[in-house]
Structure formats: C-alpha cells, structure tokens
C-alpha cells in the first residue's frame, strides 16, 4: 500500500484573515497581493496534483503488470502440477510392474 500525502492548512483564529476581519473588503494592493499568492499556491497545488497523478498511473501500471505475472505463474504452476501428476502415475506404474516381476521371479 502506498503512503498517502495530506496537506493541512491552519485556519485563522477568530475570523481574522491577513490582518482584517473575514468578509471585509481588502485594500486594492492587498487584493492584488492576495490574488498573486493564491495564483502561486494554485500553481503549486496543480504541480503536486500532476505528480500524484503520475505516481498513481505508475502504481496502476505496476499493479497491472503484477496481475499479469500472477496469471502467468498460475498457468505455469497448473502445467507443472499436471506434469508432476503424470510422472507420479508413471513412476507408480513402473514400481508396480517391477513388484510383479520380482514376485514372479521369486515364485520360480
């Protein structure tokens, strides 16, 4: 399981934001500064989202490859089990044949 990343932001105390009461109209220079900061933060978050999406896609591809490998291994295991059963039956048949030959040789 991949580790998750969370980003938490502290909420301003008692409704104050940037030295002014929440909901109060900011000064024009303040608004431009705040808009610039928001644009920068938005760009930063978009980059993080792009990285996380790339990581997610890579993880999805790894999971898909692992699933395909598992299917191949299961098929190979089935074939090996079938071959082992055939060999065991052939070996058992040979042992029984030799036991009969030994019994016949002893009875002579």
XYZ file of N, CA and C in Angstrom:
324
model
N 0.845 -1.160 0.000
C 0.000 0.000 0.000
C 0.892 1.226 0.000
N 0.634 2.152 -0.880
C 1.447 3.347 -0.991
C 1.086 4.332 0.108
N 2.070 5.089 0.593
C 1.766 6.082 1.618
C 0.950 7.203 1.021
N 0.092 7.775 1.834
C -0.719 8.890 1.352
C -0.124 10.190 1.851
N -0.374 11.235 1.103
C 0.136 12.549 1.444
C -1.058 13.452 1.673
N -1.046 14.148 2.795
C -2.111 15.103 3.042
C -1.495 16.442 3.372
N -2.177 17.483 2.960
C -1.703 18.835 3.201
C -2.766 19.527 4.032
N -2.374 19.984 5.183
C -3.319 20.654 6.060
C -2.921 22.114 6.181
N -3.897 22.973 6.205
C -3.650 24.392 6.383
C -4.328 24.828 7.664
N -3.634 25.615 8.463
C -4.204 26.092 9.711
C -5.247 27.165 9.412
N -6.375 27.073 10.073
C -7.435 28.064 9.897
C -7.109 29.285 10.746
N -7.377 30.481 10.246
C -7.119 31.676 11.042
C -8.021 31.696 12.271
N -7.470 32.196 13.366
C -8.219 32.231 14.622
C -9.204 33.391 14.635
N -10.336 33.198 15.205
C -11.389 34.187 15.454
C -11.796 35.001 14.232
N -11.785 34.397 13.059
C -12.327 35.063 11.869
C -11.432 36.107 11.249
N -10.207 36.263 11.677
C -9.303 37.252 11.093
C -8.519 36.637 9.963
N -8.334 37.383 8.899
C -7.565 36.905 7.755
C -6.698 38.043 7.253
N -5.388 37.842 7.322
C -4.462 38.843 6.790
C -4.592 40.190 7.467
N -4.869 40.202 8.760
C -4.955 41.472 9.478
C -6.294 42.157 9.323
N -7.246 41.518 8.712
C -8.574 42.120 8.564
C -9.625 41.076 8.874
N -10.798 41.515 9.191
C -11.894 40.624 9.538
C -12.358 39.900 8.269
N -12.658 38.582 8.383
C -13.142 37.811 7.243
C -14.403 38.461 6.695
N -14.472 38.576 5.404
C -15.632 39.183 4.758
C -15.465 40.674 4.519
N -14.491 41.311 5.142
C -14.250 42.739 4.925
C -13.528 42.917 3.592
N -13.803 43.965 2.893
C -13.186 44.216 1.593
C -11.716 44.579 1.781
N -10.799 43.891 1.054
C -9.373 44.194 1.192
C -9.018 45.464 0.429
N -7.927 46.087 0.814
C -7.429 47.239 0.070
C -6.973 46.736 -1.294
N -6.885 47.637 -2.276
C -6.562 47.221 -3.643
C -5.201 46.549 -3.743
N -4.197 47.091 -3.141
C -2.860 46.483 -3.159
C -2.854 45.142 -2.443
N -3.630 45.080 -1.377
C -3.752 43.834 -0.625
C -4.429 42.764 -1.478
N -5.436 43.150 -2.226
C -6.169 42.209 -3.070
C -5.261 41.648 -4.159
N -4.433 42.519 -4.740
C -3.511 42.069 -5.781
C -2.481 41.103 -5.201
N -1.981 41.430 -4.021
C -1.000 40.560 -3.363
C -1.636 39.218 -3.033
N -2.848 39.279 -2.493
C -3.546 38.047 -2.148
C -3.833 37.219 -3.401
N -4.236 37.875 -4.488
C -4.508 37.171 -5.743
C -3.229 36.521 -6.269
N -2.110 37.227 -6.174
C -0.835 36.679 -6.625
C -0.451 35.455 -5.789
N -0.613 35.586 -4.469
C -0.313 34.453 -3.589
C -1.212 33.265 -3.905
N -2.469 33.549 -4.157
C -3.404 32.462 -4.488
C -3.042 31.807 -5.815
N -2.637 32.607 -6.797
C -2.224 32.043 -8.085
C -0.993 31.159 -7.921
N -0.030 31.626 -7.113
C 1.178 30.833 -6.875
C 0.829 29.528 -6.162
N -0.014 29.626 -5.145
C -0.413 28.426 -4.404
C -1.172 27.472 -5.323
N -2.030 28.023 -6.172
C -2.786 27.197 -7.113
C -1.839 26.476 -8.065
N -0.840 27.184 -8.578
C 0.136 26.565 -9.480
C 0.905 25.469 -8.750
N 1.271 25.735 -7.491
C 1.983 24.739 -6.695
C 1.118 23.495 -6.485
N -0.134 23.703 -6.165
C -1.048 22.579 -5.959
C -1.278 21.806 -7.255
N -1.356 22.518 -8.380
C -1.527 21.839 -9.665
C -0.316 20.966 -9.985
N 0.889 21.457 -9.656
C 2.092 20.648 -9.861
C 2.053 19.407 -8.977
N 1.643 19.582 -7.726
C 1.547 18.437 -6.821
C 0.533 17.420 -7.320
N -0.597 17.917 -7.813
C -1.626 17.015 -8.339
C -1.083 16.261 -9.552
N -0.355 16.947 -10.412
C 0.225 16.286 -11.588
C 1.205 15.193 -11.156
N 2.032 15.485 -10.142
C 2.969 14.474 -9.647
C 2.228 13.286 -9.048
N 1.193 13.566 -8.272
C 0.424 12.484 -7.658
C -0.282 11.645 -8.714
N -0.782 12.293 -9.754
C -1.424 11.544 -10.842
C -0.413 10.654 -11.549
N 0.799 11.172 -11.748
C 1.846 10.369 -12.384
C 2.206 9.174 -11.499
N 2.305 9.411 -10.188
C 2.585 8.307 -9.264
C 1.460 7.282 -9.293
N 0.238 7.758 -9.324
C -0.916 6.861 -9.365
C -0.899 6.023 -10.639
N -0.598 6.641 -11.763
C -0.543 5.918 -13.031
C 0.569 4.872 -13.008
N 1.723 5.244 -12.440
C 2.828 4.290 -12.340
C 2.444 3.118 -11.446
N 1.767 3.404 -10.346
C 1.327 2.338 -9.441
C 0.299 1.446 -10.127
N -0.589 2.053 -10.909
C -1.594 1.271 -11.634
C -0.919 0.344 -12.640
N 0.082 0.853 -13.341
C 0.803 0.033 -14.313
C 1.559 -1.104 -13.626
N 2.159 -0.803 -12.459
C 2.852 -1.868 -11.718
C 1.872 -2.937 -11.259
N 0.708 -2.512 -10.789
C -0.307 -3.472 -10.334
C -0.795 -4.329 -11.496
N -0.977 -3.699 -12.637
C -1.413 -4.433 -13.836
C -0.362 -5.457 -14.252
N 0.911 -5.056 -14.233
C 1.991 -5.972 -14.595
C 2.075 -7.123 -13.589
N 1.893 -6.819 -12.309
C 1.930 -7.862 -11.285
C 0.774 -8.841 -11.467
N -0.383 -8.326 -11.822
C -1.539 -9.197 -12.046
C -1.309 -10.123 -13.235
N -0.747 -9.584 -14.310
C -0.452 -10.413 -15.482
C 0.602 -11.470 -15.145
N 1.602 -11.081 -14.366
C 2.643 -12.034 -13.956
C 2.037 -13.133 -13.089
N 1.119 -12.746 -12.204
C 0.459 -13.734 -11.360
C -0.324 -14.739 -12.203
N -1.020 -14.240 -13.219
C -1.773 -15.137 -14.105
C -0.843 -16.106 -14.828
N 0.294 -15.594 -15.321
C 1.256 -16.472 -15.992
C 1.807 -17.520 -15.032
N 2.142 -17.097 -13.816
C 2.670 -18.042 -12.830
C 1.638 -19.103 -12.457
N 0.381 -18.702 -12.343
C -0.665 -19.682 -12.029
C -0.803 -20.706 -13.157
N -0.720 -20.239 -14.400
C -0.800 -21.157 -15.535
C 0.402 -22.103 -15.531
N 1.589 -21.578 -15.261
C 2.783 -22.416 -15.205
C 2.693 -23.423 -14.068
N 2.165 -22.983 -12.932
C 2.006 -23.886 -11.794
C 1.044 -25.014 -12.137
N -0.050 -24.679 -12.817
C -1.000 -25.712 -13.233
C -0.354 -26.726 -14.154
N 0.444 -26.244 -15.104
C 1.141 -27.151 -16.016
C 2.143 -28.025 -15.266
N 2.859 -27.441 -14.305
C 3.839 -28.204 -13.520
C 3.139 -29.260 -12.669
N 1.989 -28.902 -12.083
C 1.242 -29.872 -11.282
C 0.751 -31.031 -12.150
N 0.300 -30.720 -13.339
C -0.169 -31.753 -14.268
C 0.987 -32.679 -14.649
N 2.133 -32.102 -14.961
C 3.302 -32.903 -15.316
C 3.747 -33.754 -14.131
N 3.720 -33.197 -12.914
C 4.116 -33.953 -11.717
C 3.174 -35.128 -11.495
N 1.878 -34.909 -11.721
C 0.912 -35.996 -11.560
C 1.165 -37.102 -12.583
N 1.434 -36.725 -13.827
C 1.733 -37.716 -14.857
C 2.996 -38.508 -14.508
N 4.025 -37.831 -14.031
C 5.272 -38.503 -13.640
C 5.030 -39.434 -12.453
N 4.238 -38.979 -11.482
C 3.954 -39.828 -10.315
C 3.191 -41.078 -10.734
N 2.236 -40.926 -11.635
C 1.478 -42.097 -12.114
C 2.384 -43.053 -12.881
N 3.249 -42.496 -13.713
C 4.179 -43.345 -14.471
C 5.131 -44.057 -13.515
N 5.628 -43.337 -12.504
C 6.530 -43.933 -11.525
C 5.809 -45.037 -10.752
N 4.576 -44.772 -10.321
C 3.808 -45.769 -9.584
C 3.565 -47.010 -10.450
N 3.236 -46.791 -11.717
C 3.045 -47.916 -12.647
C 4.307 -48.730 -12.802
N 5.438 -48.067 -12.903
C 6.725 -48.770 -13.053
C 7.055 -49.572 -11.793
N 6.794 -48.965 -10.623
C 7.053 -49.670 -9.362
C 6.177 -50.913 -9.272
N 4.902 -50.786 -9.642
C 4.004 -51.951 -9.606
C 4.461 -53.033 -10.585
N 4.910 -52.608 -11.756
C 5.415 -53.555 -12.753
C 6.637 -54.295 -12.226
N 7.563 -53.576 -11.619
C 8.755 -54.208 -11.054
C 8.400 -55.127 -9.883
N 7.395 -54.723 -9.102
C 6.959 -55.576 -7.981
C 6.388 -56.887 -8.511
N 5.634 -56.815 -9.605
C 5.093 -58.048 -10.212
C 6.212 -58.933 -10.740
N 7.196 -58.287 -11.412
C 8.330 -59.050 -11.931
C 9.107 -59.713 -10.789
N 9.290 -59.010 -9.693
C 10.000 -59.562 -8.547
C 9.219 -60.724 -7.937
N 7.912 -60.578 -7.831
C 7.075 -61.650 -7.297
C 7.129 -62.866 -8.202
N 7.129 -62.623 -9.523
C 7.203 -63.724 -10.484
C 8.552 -64.416 -10.401
N 9.633 -63.640 -10.217
C 10.971 -64.216 -10.132
C 11.126 -65.030 -8.855
N 10.508 -64.625 -7.789
C 10.583 -65.340 -6.518
C 9.777 -66.652 -6.563
N 8.703 -66.623 -7.325
C 7.857 -67.802 -7.392
C 8.449 -68.895 -8.278
N 9.418 -68.621 -9.058
C 10.014 -69.616 -9.954
C 10.955 -70.533 -9.276
